[in-house]
XYZ file of C-alpha atoms in Angstrom:
662
model
C 0.000 0.000 0.000
C 1.237 3.475 -0.863
C 0.927 6.637 1.239
C 0.847 9.991 -0.618
C 2.110 13.376 0.519
C 1.415 16.663 -1.261
C 4.313 19.033 -0.540
C 2.154 22.090 -1.146
C -0.061 21.110 1.786
C 3.007 20.751 3.995
C 4.089 24.295 3.180
C 0.600 25.751 3.660
C -0.574 23.893 6.799
C -1.290 26.263 9.662
C -0.607 25.372 13.293
C -1.942 26.955 16.463
C 1.326 28.604 17.524
C 4.988 28.366 16.562
C 7.298 26.274 18.737
C 9.986 28.956 18.413
C 9.432 32.515 17.217
C 12.085 35.081 16.295
C 11.907 38.286 14.302
C 11.250 37.149 10.742
C 11.733 33.448 11.595
C 9.541 30.822 13.238
C 9.363 27.060 13.653
C 6.191 24.968 13.452
C 6.006 21.300 14.457
C 3.063 18.943 13.905
C 2.236 15.394 12.900
C -0.471 13.738 10.840
C -1.157 10.088 9.968
C 2.250 8.785 11.010
C 4.186 11.646 9.356
C 6.046 14.259 11.398
C 6.598 17.764 10.042
C 8.991 20.541 11.042
C 8.689 23.770 9.080
C 10.856 26.851 9.402
C 9.241 29.981 7.967
C 11.083 33.151 6.960
C 8.287 35.408 5.654
C 10.454 38.509 5.179
C 12.619 36.486 2.789
C 9.730 34.696 1.104
C 11.166 31.325 2.151
C 10.208 28.190 4.075
C 11.994 24.919 4.771
C 10.053 21.698 5.349
C 11.474 18.638 7.118
C 9.388 15.472 6.718
C 9.755 12.210 8.638
C 7.541 9.271 7.630
C 7.261 6.311 9.989
C 6.089 2.790 9.079
C 2.930 3.694 10.976
C 2.108 6.117 8.134
C 0.005 3.315 6.687
C 1.969 1.943 3.762
C 5.163 0.319 2.625
C 5.871 3.167 0.179
C 5.628 6.955 0.361
C 4.894 9.003 -2.756
C 5.911 12.668 -2.561
C 4.056 14.935 -4.988
C 4.542 18.549 -6.112
C 1.892 19.965 -8.417
C 2.649 22.046 -11.504
C 5.153 21.768 -14.319
C 8.758 22.073 -13.149
C 12.238 21.711 -14.574
C 14.677 19.597 -12.529
C 18.237 20.962 -12.396
C 21.359 19.855 -10.567
C 22.772 22.744 -8.544
C 26.394 22.958 -9.571
C 26.928 25.881 -7.218
C 25.687 24.949 -3.761
C 24.827 21.276 -4.274
C 21.502 19.471 -4.322
C 18.710 19.792 -6.888
C 16.406 22.595 -7.962
C 12.783 22.336 -9.145
C 12.025 25.448 -11.189
C 8.504 26.411 -12.345
C 7.613 27.409 -15.892
C 7.180 31.050 -14.935
C 9.883 32.958 -13.109
C 7.482 34.682 -10.707
C 6.632 31.418 -8.918
C 8.521 29.768 -6.102
C 11.475 27.455 -6.685
C 12.108 24.334 -4.608
C 15.584 23.327 -3.456
C 16.326 19.771 -2.349
C 19.743 19.865 -0.633
C 19.976 16.072 -0.438
C 18.028 12.962 -1.414
C 15.755 11.227 1.120
C 17.430 8.973 3.681
C 16.349 6.072 5.875
C 17.237 6.345 9.541
C 16.845 4.309 12.689
C 16.636 6.286 15.924
C 16.637 5.258 19.560
C 14.411 6.621 22.313
C 16.682 9.648 22.815
C 16.596 10.631 19.146
C 20.156 9.444 18.528
C 20.714 8.019 15.049
C 21.763 4.369 15.202
C 21.678 3.569 11.470
C 21.459 5.532 8.225
C 21.196 4.666 4.530
C 19.993 6.122 1.248
C 16.291 5.620 0.620
C 15.307 3.333 -2.266
C 13.571 5.113 -5.153
C 10.840 2.921 -6.655
C 9.219 5.372 -9.073
C 9.809 8.847 -10.495
C 7.498 10.859 -12.756
C 7.745 14.385 -14.174
C 5.078 15.753 -16.502
C 2.891 18.824 -17.040
C 0.718 18.063 -14.006
C 3.597 17.763 -11.539
C 6.577 15.827 -10.223
C 6.396 12.795 -7.958
C 8.843 10.339 -6.432
C 8.046 7.131 -4.539
C 10.330 5.614 -1.889
C 10.235 2.313 -0.067
C 9.362 2.587 3.615
C 10.885 -0.406 5.451
C 9.751 -1.618 8.852
C 11.416 -0.047 11.899
C 12.976 2.776 9.883
C 11.935 6.349 9.212
C 12.212 8.121 5.889
C 13.576 11.681 6.185
C 13.732 14.379 3.577
C 14.024 18.152 3.465
C 12.963 20.718 0.875
C 13.083 24.516 0.672
C 10.503 26.735 -1.035
C 11.837 30.163 -2.008
C 10.237 33.054 -3.821
C 12.835 34.437 -6.263
C 13.547 38.149 -6.615
C 15.588 40.353 -8.906
C 18.294 40.496 -6.231
C 18.236 36.764 -5.464
C 17.541 34.775 -8.613
C 17.682 30.991 -8.603
C 20.764 31.048 -10.825
C 22.620 33.444 -8.539
C 21.683 31.640 -5.320
C 21.954 27.986 -6.321
C 23.658 27.452 -9.660
C 26.769 29.578 -9.278
C 29.382 29.530 -6.539
C 32.610 31.343 -5.814
C 35.808 29.392 -5.212
C 35.437 30.351 -1.544
C 32.025 28.640 -1.372
C 33.528 25.449 -2.785
C 36.337 25.351 -0.229
C 36.260 22.685 2.499
C 35.602 24.059 5.974
C 36.425 22.164 9.148
C 33.630 21.134 11.537
C 34.814 21.245 15.142
C 33.230 18.219 16.815
C 32.710 15.856 13.867
C 36.240 16.564 12.578
C 34.732 16.474 9.099
C 34.379 19.157 6.433
C 31.586 20.862 4.525
C 32.167 21.663 0.864
C 28.828 23.170 -0.121
C 25.631 24.583 1.339
C 23.965 21.221 0.674
C 26.491 19.616 3.039
C 24.818 21.473 5.914
C 22.091 18.835 5.642
C 24.476 16.094 6.620
C 24.072 17.803 10.005
C 20.594 19.318 9.853
C 18.365 16.282 10.282
C 14.644 16.751 10.841
C 15.197 20.179 12.301
C 18.057 19.296 14.678
C 21.799 19.744 14.264
C 23.632 16.425 14.528
C 27.267 15.517 14.358
C 28.153 14.013 10.988
C 30.309 11.234 12.450
C 29.495 8.019 14.291
C 30.519 9.066 17.784
C 32.720 6.813 19.889
C 32.122 4.537 21.759
C 28.505 3.687 20.895
C 28.755 4.540 17.182
C 25.801 6.915 17.255
C 25.081 10.245 15.636
C 24.181 12.700 18.377
C 22.907 16.271 18.471
C 25.918 18.556 18.663
C 25.996 22.285 19.421
C 29.703 22.574 18.623
C 29.040 21.430 15.055
C 26.133 23.880 14.972
C 28.593 26.639 15.916
C 30.871 25.641 13.035
C 27.993 25.765 10.549
C 26.800 29.106 11.917
C 30.279 30.623 11.482
C 30.547 29.273 7.923
C 27.117 30.688 7.048
C 28.066 34.077 8.566
C 31.353 34.268 6.665
C 29.980 33.094 3.307
C 26.933 35.333 3.673
C 29.187 38.372 4.072
C 31.458 37.349 1.227
C 28.762 36.417 -1.315
C 25.721 38.464 -0.308
C 23.544 35.392 -0.870
C 20.222 35.152 0.907
C 20.704 31.386 1.286
C 23.457 31.727 3.891
C 21.392 34.125 5.977
C 18.541 31.601 5.925
C 20.854 28.746 6.909
C 22.246 30.834 9.759
C 18.788 31.590 11.119
C 17.647 27.995 10.700
C 20.536 26.792 12.854
C 19.468 29.263 15.553
C 15.886 27.954 15.433
C 17.204 24.390 15.717
C 19.180 25.222 18.872
C 16.394 27.126 20.570
C 13.923 24.316 19.884
C 16.252 21.724 21.470
C 17.158 23.601 24.652
C 16.022 21.946 27.896
C 13.965 23.816 30.493
C 17.027 24.132 32.781
C 19.000 25.779 29.980
C 21.068 22.696 29.170
C 21.400 20.406 26.174
C 21.638 16.617 26.494
C 23.775 14.423 24.256
C 24.201 10.797 25.300
C 27.455 10.495 23.393
C 28.918 7.976 25.829
C 26.087 6.393 27.781
C 22.387 5.591 27.868
C 22.127 7.947 30.846
C 21.781 10.685 28.177
C 24.568 12.709 29.761
C 25.419 16.285 28.831
C 28.835 17.507 27.634
C 29.687 21.038 28.673
C 32.041 21.859 25.803
C 29.187 21.192 23.368
C 26.855 23.341 25.477
C 29.448 26.126 25.430
C 29.257 25.969 21.642
C 25.594 26.951 21.962
C 26.615 29.986 24.054
C 29.114 31.154 21.439
C 26.620 30.612 18.604
C 23.734 32.425 20.274
C 26.014 35.230 21.463
C 27.179 35.799 17.888
C 23.597 35.726 16.643
C 22.511 38.142 19.369
C 25.160 40.636 18.238
C 23.869 40.336 14.656
C 20.159 40.332 15.528
C 19.480 41.147 19.204
C 16.104 39.951 20.448
C 14.627 38.787 23.761
C 14.254 35.087 22.882
C 17.990 34.734 22.265
C 18.906 36.752 25.351
C 16.649 34.521 27.461
C 18.216 31.358 26.021
C 21.704 32.703 26.759
C 20.737 33.599 30.317
C 19.424 30.087 30.969
C 22.508 28.394 29.500
C 24.829 30.628 31.526
C 22.923 29.773 34.686
C 23.270 26.058 33.908
C 27.018 26.327 33.205
C 27.532 28.192 36.469
C 26.291 25.108 38.344
C 28.696 22.710 36.617
C 31.539 23.240 39.081
C 33.493 21.328 41.686
C 34.612 23.550 44.560
C 38.300 22.798 45.190
C 40.683 24.311 47.707
C 42.047 26.448 44.863
C 38.602 27.625 43.758
C 35.852 26.443 41.372
C 36.731 24.004 38.588
C 34.285 23.441 35.750
C 33.371 19.843 34.966
C 33.671 18.217 31.562
C 30.325 16.381 31.583
C 27.433 15.422 33.845
C 28.949 12.006 34.623
C 31.642 13.718 36.720
C 29.026 14.900 39.196
C 28.794 11.551 41.017
C 30.315 8.140 41.598
C 27.199 6.637 40.024
C 27.775 8.651 36.869
C 31.444 7.693 36.675
C 30.526 4.021 36.775
C 29.343 4.590 33.201
C 32.487 6.481 32.132
C 33.865 4.895 28.925
C 37.570 5.585 29.587
C 40.028 4.489 32.242
C 40.284 7.138 34.951
C 42.048 7.767 38.247
C 40.513 8.937 41.501
C 42.343 11.688 43.311
C 41.797 14.568 45.726
C 44.590 16.940 44.741
C 43.794 20.512 45.845
C 40.723 19.193 47.624
C 38.889 18.320 44.419
C 36.186 15.651 44.417
C 37.378 12.172 43.477
C 35.247 12.171 40.317
C 36.518 15.526 39.038
C 39.030 14.572 36.331
C 40.398 18.132 36.225
C 40.024 18.433 32.448
C 41.726 21.627 31.343
C 40.109 22.485 28.029
C 36.524 22.273 29.340
C 37.369 24.425 32.377
C 38.779 27.119 30.101
C 35.890 26.811 27.667
C 33.253 27.200 30.402
C 35.046 30.295 31.713
C 35.063 31.800 28.240
C 31.411 30.937 27.617
C 30.362 32.765 30.788
C 32.558 35.725 29.861
C 31.027 35.891 26.371
C 27.520 35.809 27.811
C 28.451 38.616 30.197
C 29.920 40.780 27.442
C 27.115 40.321 24.926
C 24.231 40.548 27.406
C 25.888 43.215 29.597
C 25.438 40.915 32.590
C 27.974 40.888 35.431
C 26.292 38.026 37.319
C 29.133 35.581 36.748
C 32.126 37.933 36.816
C 33.144 36.803 40.293
C 32.849 33.139 39.291
C 35.038 33.834 36.250
C 37.733 35.474 38.383
C 37.643 32.649 40.923
C 37.904 30.080 38.126
C 40.852 31.991 36.676
C 42.471 31.840 40.114
C 42.064 28.065 40.323
C 43.479 27.815 36.798
C 46.561 29.792 37.909
C 47.092 27.463 40.845
C 46.810 24.317 38.714
C 49.053 25.663 35.933
C 51.683 26.810 38.457
C 52.249 23.338 39.898
C 55.743 22.070 38.938
C 56.653 19.108 41.185
C 59.516 16.754 40.209
C 60.690 18.984 37.372
C 63.897 16.991 36.909
C 61.918 13.733 36.524
C 59.353 15.070 34.073
C 62.002 16.780 31.955
C 63.802 13.480 31.437
C 60.648 11.446 30.882
C 59.218 13.943 28.392
C 62.459 13.954 26.398
C 61.992 10.191 25.993
C 58.298 10.495 25.074
C 59.099 13.162 22.443
C 60.896 10.506 20.395
C 57.500 8.898 19.783
C 56.080 12.230 18.573
C 58.462 12.568 15.626
C 57.203 11.902 12.099
C 57.450 8.218 11.212
C 60.278 8.758 8.712
C 62.363 10.559 11.345
C 61.651 7.841 13.893
C 62.991 5.295 11.412
C 66.230 7.267 11.075
C 66.943 7.394 14.813
C 70.141 5.867 16.082
C 70.038 2.480 17.762
C 70.333 4.062 21.199
C 67.565 6.581 20.493
C 65.301 3.824 19.183
C 65.884 1.863 22.383
C 64.881 4.927 24.404
C 61.796 5.419 22.225
C 60.776 1.803 22.811
C 61.257 2.268 26.547
C 59.046 5.357 26.322
C 56.032 3.870 24.531
C 56.267 0.522 26.309
C 56.872 1.629 29.899
C 56.671 5.416 30.385
C 53.507 6.328 28.464
C 51.375 3.493 29.967
C 52.431 4.686 33.460
C 52.269 8.407 32.701
C 49.024 8.898 34.640
C 50.412 7.006 37.643
C 53.478 9.233 37.736
C 51.303 12.330 37.547
C 49.058 10.993 40.300
C 52.151 10.877 42.514
C 53.359 14.299 41.309
C 50.185 16.191 40.221
C 50.662 18.722 37.423
C 49.288 19.642 33.993
C 52.013 22.050 32.824
C 55.058 20.081 31.723
C 58.625 21.037 30.826
C 59.365 22.397 27.355
C 55.877 23.892 26.944
C 53.857 20.681 26.784
C 50.518 20.643 28.663
C 48.470 17.619 29.617
C 44.730 17.726 29.132
C 43.610 16.102 32.371
C 44.826 14.838 35.709
C 42.335 12.005 36.043
C 42.262 10.440 32.576
C 44.654 7.512 32.217
C 46.417 8.524 29.017
C 49.077 10.681 27.335
C 46.999 13.013 25.146
C 49.146 14.985 22.687
C 46.117 15.411 20.381
C 44.860 18.287 22.561
C 48.023 20.356 22.168
C 46.430 22.546 19.472
C 43.233 22.886 21.514
C 45.282 24.199 24.452
C 46.957 26.805 22.246
C 43.573 27.875 20.876
C 42.004 28.114 24.329
C 44.833 30.039 25.993
C 44.832 32.506 23.101
C 41.071 32.827 23.581
C 41.720 33.555 27.252
C 44.273 36.248 26.397
C 41.714 37.922 24.115
C 38.942 37.736 26.721
C 37.638 41.032 28.177
C 38.744 41.302 31.782
C 41.986 39.383 31.154
C 45.261 41.221 30.642
C 46.433 40.439 27.096
C 50.016 40.724 28.396
C 49.512 38.525 31.447
C 52.969 36.943 31.886
C 51.693 33.527 32.992
C 49.246 33.099 30.106
C 51.560 34.534 27.425
C 54.372 32.266 28.649
C 52.048 29.265 28.330
C 51.143 30.247 24.761
C 54.840 30.717 23.911
C 55.617 27.319 25.425
C 52.848 25.577 23.490
C 54.187 26.994 20.224
C 57.741 26.074 21.188
C 56.788 22.472 21.922
C 54.731 22.175 18.737
C 57.635 23.401 16.614
C 60.515 21.600 18.314
C 58.723 18.276 18.806
C 57.474 18.295 15.184
C 54.264 16.701 16.447
C 52.106 18.449 13.781
C 53.829 16.260 11.188
C 52.853 13.178 13.201
C 49.244 14.397 13.345
C 49.319 14.857 9.591
C 50.305 11.204 9.096
C 47.644 9.769 11.410
C 43.972 9.416 10.503
C 43.145 9.371 14.213
C 45.058 12.582 15.012
C 44.981 14.758 11.906
C 42.011 16.793 13.182
C 44.498 18.236 15.710
C 45.940 20.252 12.825
C 42.758 22.315 12.607
C 42.893 23.370 16.261
C 46.631 24.047 15.963
C 45.900 26.301 12.978
C 43.149 28.129 14.835
C 45.410 28.618 17.838
C 48.093 30.105 15.584
C 45.490 32.289 13.854
C 44.364 33.754 17.166
C 48.002 34.196 18.180
C 48.675 36.115 14.943
C 45.832 38.473 15.814
C 47.509 39.157 19.165
C 51.196 39.307 18.217
C 51.079 40.379 14.558
C 54.503 38.727 14.278
C 55.905 37.466 10.969
C 57.194 34.346 12.740
C 53.618 33.492 13.741
C 52.348 34.275 10.236
C 54.879 31.786 8.874
C 53.750 29.115 11.342
C 50.106 29.750 10.429
C 50.859 29.453 6.710
C 52.683 26.190 7.382
C 49.678 24.901 9.352
C 47.354 25.789 6.460
C 49.538 23.758 4.092
C 49.301 20.819 6.514
C 45.507 21.158 6.544
C 45.418 21.131 2.766
C 47.719 18.120 2.505
C 45.718 16.189 5.115
C 42.462 16.752 3.216
C 40.956 18.875 5.982
C 39.162 22.159 5.629
C 39.897 25.587 7.036
C 38.565 26.248 10.536
C 35.773 28.788 9.895
C 37.304 31.315 12.313
C 40.034 31.865 9.704
C 37.425 33.450 7.419
C 36.702 36.119 10.011
C 33.383 34.440 10.793
C 33.854 34.003 14.544
C 31.877 36.501 16.617
C 33.963 35.726 19.705
C 36.938 37.330 17.924
C 35.263 40.314 16.258
C 31.780 41.810 16.652
C 29.859 41.905 13.354
C 30.269 45.648 12.780
C 34.072 45.239 12.635
C 34.180 42.204 10.319
C 35.307 42.583 6.718
C 34.251 40.033 4.087
C 36.841 37.481 3.012
C 37.456 37.781 -0.732
C 37.363 34.723 -2.955
C 40.598 33.931 -4.789
C 40.223 33.267 -8.504
C 42.389 30.162 -8.230
C 41.010 27.613 -5.760
C 44.563 26.572 -4.860
C 45.045 29.904 -3.098
C 43.718 29.719 0.460
C 42.843 33.121 1.927
C 43.010 33.776 5.683
C 41.261 36.905 6.944
C 43.369 38.577 9.655
C 41.841 42.023 9.250
C 38.987 44.184 10.436
C 37.249 47.416 9.438
C 40.170 49.491 10.701
C 43.019 47.511 9.183
C 42.698 45.051 6.319
C 45.055 42.071 6.406
C 44.992 38.874 4.362
C 47.324 35.906 4.542
C 47.291 34.195 1.130
C 48.735 30.684 1.032
C 49.688 28.971 -2.224
C 48.917 25.266 -1.737
C 50.000 24.398 -5.295
C 53.329 22.988 -6.459
C 53.695 25.849 -8.925
C 53.776 29.630 -8.591
C 50.368 31.337 -8.742
C 49.254 34.898 -9.403
C 47.166 36.528 -6.693
C 43.785 37.512 -8.091
C 40.348 37.781 -6.511
C 36.851 37.331 -7.867
C 34.541 40.302 -7.722
C 31.605 39.783 -5.392
C 28.719 41.844 -4.049
C 30.633 42.810 -0.906
C 34.073 43.628 -2.265
C 35.448 44.918 -5.531
C 39.063 43.854 -5.994
C 41.844 45.442 -7.977
C 45.375 44.025 -7.795
C 48.702 44.777 -9.391
C 50.046 41.461 -10.627
C 51.891 39.547 -7.933
C 52.833 35.906 -7.720
C 53.404 33.602 -4.768
C 55.994 30.889 -5.105
C 54.914 27.274 -4.812
C 54.028 26.235 -1.267
C 54.623 29.784 -0.043
C 52.605 32.684 1.303
C 52.149 36.426 1.151
C 50.661 38.895 3.596
C 48.579 41.691 2.104
C 48.311 44.383 4.696
C 46.822 47.885 4.954
C 47.904 50.607 7.353
C 44.361 51.960 7.250
C 41.147 50.652 5.797
C 40.727 51.449 2.070
C 38.120 54.045 1.281
C 36.823 51.851 -1.553
C 36.362 48.118 -1.053
C 39.527 47.339 -2.952
C 42.260 44.960 -1.918
C 45.662 45.598 -3.382
C 49.243 44.398 -3.205
C 52.425 46.395 -3.477
C 54.331 44.732 -6.222
C 54.798 48.389 -7.192
C 54.401 50.438 -4.026
C 52.599 53.720 -4.580
C 51.374 56.257 -2.013
C 47.762 55.648 -3.086
C 48.026 51.911 -2.455
C 47.133 51.043 1.176
C 48.859 47.642 1.186
C 52.422 46.875 2.084
C 54.208 43.625 1.328
C 56.291 42.301 4.249
C 59.525 40.375 3.783
C 58.823 36.963 2.300
C 59.475 33.910 4.519
C 62.740 32.184 3.826
């Protein structure tokens, strides 16, 4: 038996009240005959997006989807997906970002299985278009479609069928460690109105809802919207906001269940929601977003363990009790250093991230409620990072461990004695690393290395880039001295260890660790914004080449799309290079334009930019050598939106070319 669904009815169904309502955006949720609907409406833009989920209870073993009227089906070479265009240009177009999928979900809404839906019939004629899909038992069929009213400013060709080289670039997604390469790729994450991670999360191999991935997508949409002027990216940005607001719990939290069936929460993901909503609030301030931020901040403020040194933010809800830690998926060590609770693993990156989330809420919402908590948490951080017991022992042990962090080719060239030491390190020192640190508690190590946690039983070099990123975030935080000697010394040490250990090259070789390159690059990017040093620019360019070689995308912050770094009124659009092998990093702002252009090719390339709606570009001819970089810099913002280089320096040209890296 076949069940039929008329898409027009889905777009025109009225509900009693929206689930979420913002200015010019609302979400409606309803169900009918075994089919669940989520519709996001954007009336000021003449657009709506419809998510449909058909269950086996819909009353048939097949679902036929029908759209009335004669349409032309086109593949969208620009942003991905397919476009259904009507005969007359004044009628709405329909964009299908991806084909229908079959999914199995558990009671928490986590995705346990996923596959392409099976097409059984497809018809297009003058009366309409229809497609039929098999609806197996115990699986749901999901699909999503947009309806958009075209305008002279936003034609279907401009929005969907053309794309700049910047739009086709891969962009790194923070939690999934994957990359988006088109607007259609957003719907690998946006599933039935919620933002999921695109990877099968360890250890249960589930796809979970993920606010940190939502933050990545929001930053990409912000940056590409500024650079292209396309309505589509503004709509995607607002849809992600609706998705977050609709998923927020009454206590302000978000639940994940990444590790257990206790449906635990992970605070770093929740902090991603703070950063996303704070950025959106600065773009479009409204009470619903302010209220959501207030409730999240209140929840985060309760996620602390009171130690003798001060409050320490917890990584996840399991750390709150012995019962929770019985479900913990990793080996861990009890301890009461500095009077902490035995279940507090003293995880550094989440503590920093919670501090920064509360600070961002305070800045954006002009709310000093948690200022004292922030200062106390910074004090406990100082105490933990100042601990240096058994320096002589750790210096020797770390020098042995560093042999295992070299690139594989360099490890193979070690002398016999060095190889014996390396073997001793990975066989005896690393497995006992947590036991040694339990006896001599510390996170800050010699030579600039920092451990992630005191309680986790592991040596975790993969978080080295995350630490650099987070300490640079701390140095840029309002209320923190950007020249604080302890924090700047930690940043310097992290860079020193990364360079001298050559661990980024090891990350590049390892499928399990290569995502660390993205956080290393973001840490260096933020450091460049602080130091403006050519040595840091060179390290950042090198990190970008590693990202390219490893098949990863650019972290979206590098496009100038991160509201934590710059408020929207100071952001300048990132121009799109004519040659896709040139990767452009936006280091500038409204007061001083600055672009780092990296040539990822094995041949010299000429710097040239496409002309877009936000920036006209005029350049004297300049080339970048293979696998090299150039910094285009302005002493003051250009009066016209023109980016230039000084192959021939003239007083009228605002850009200066620094010495090229050797």
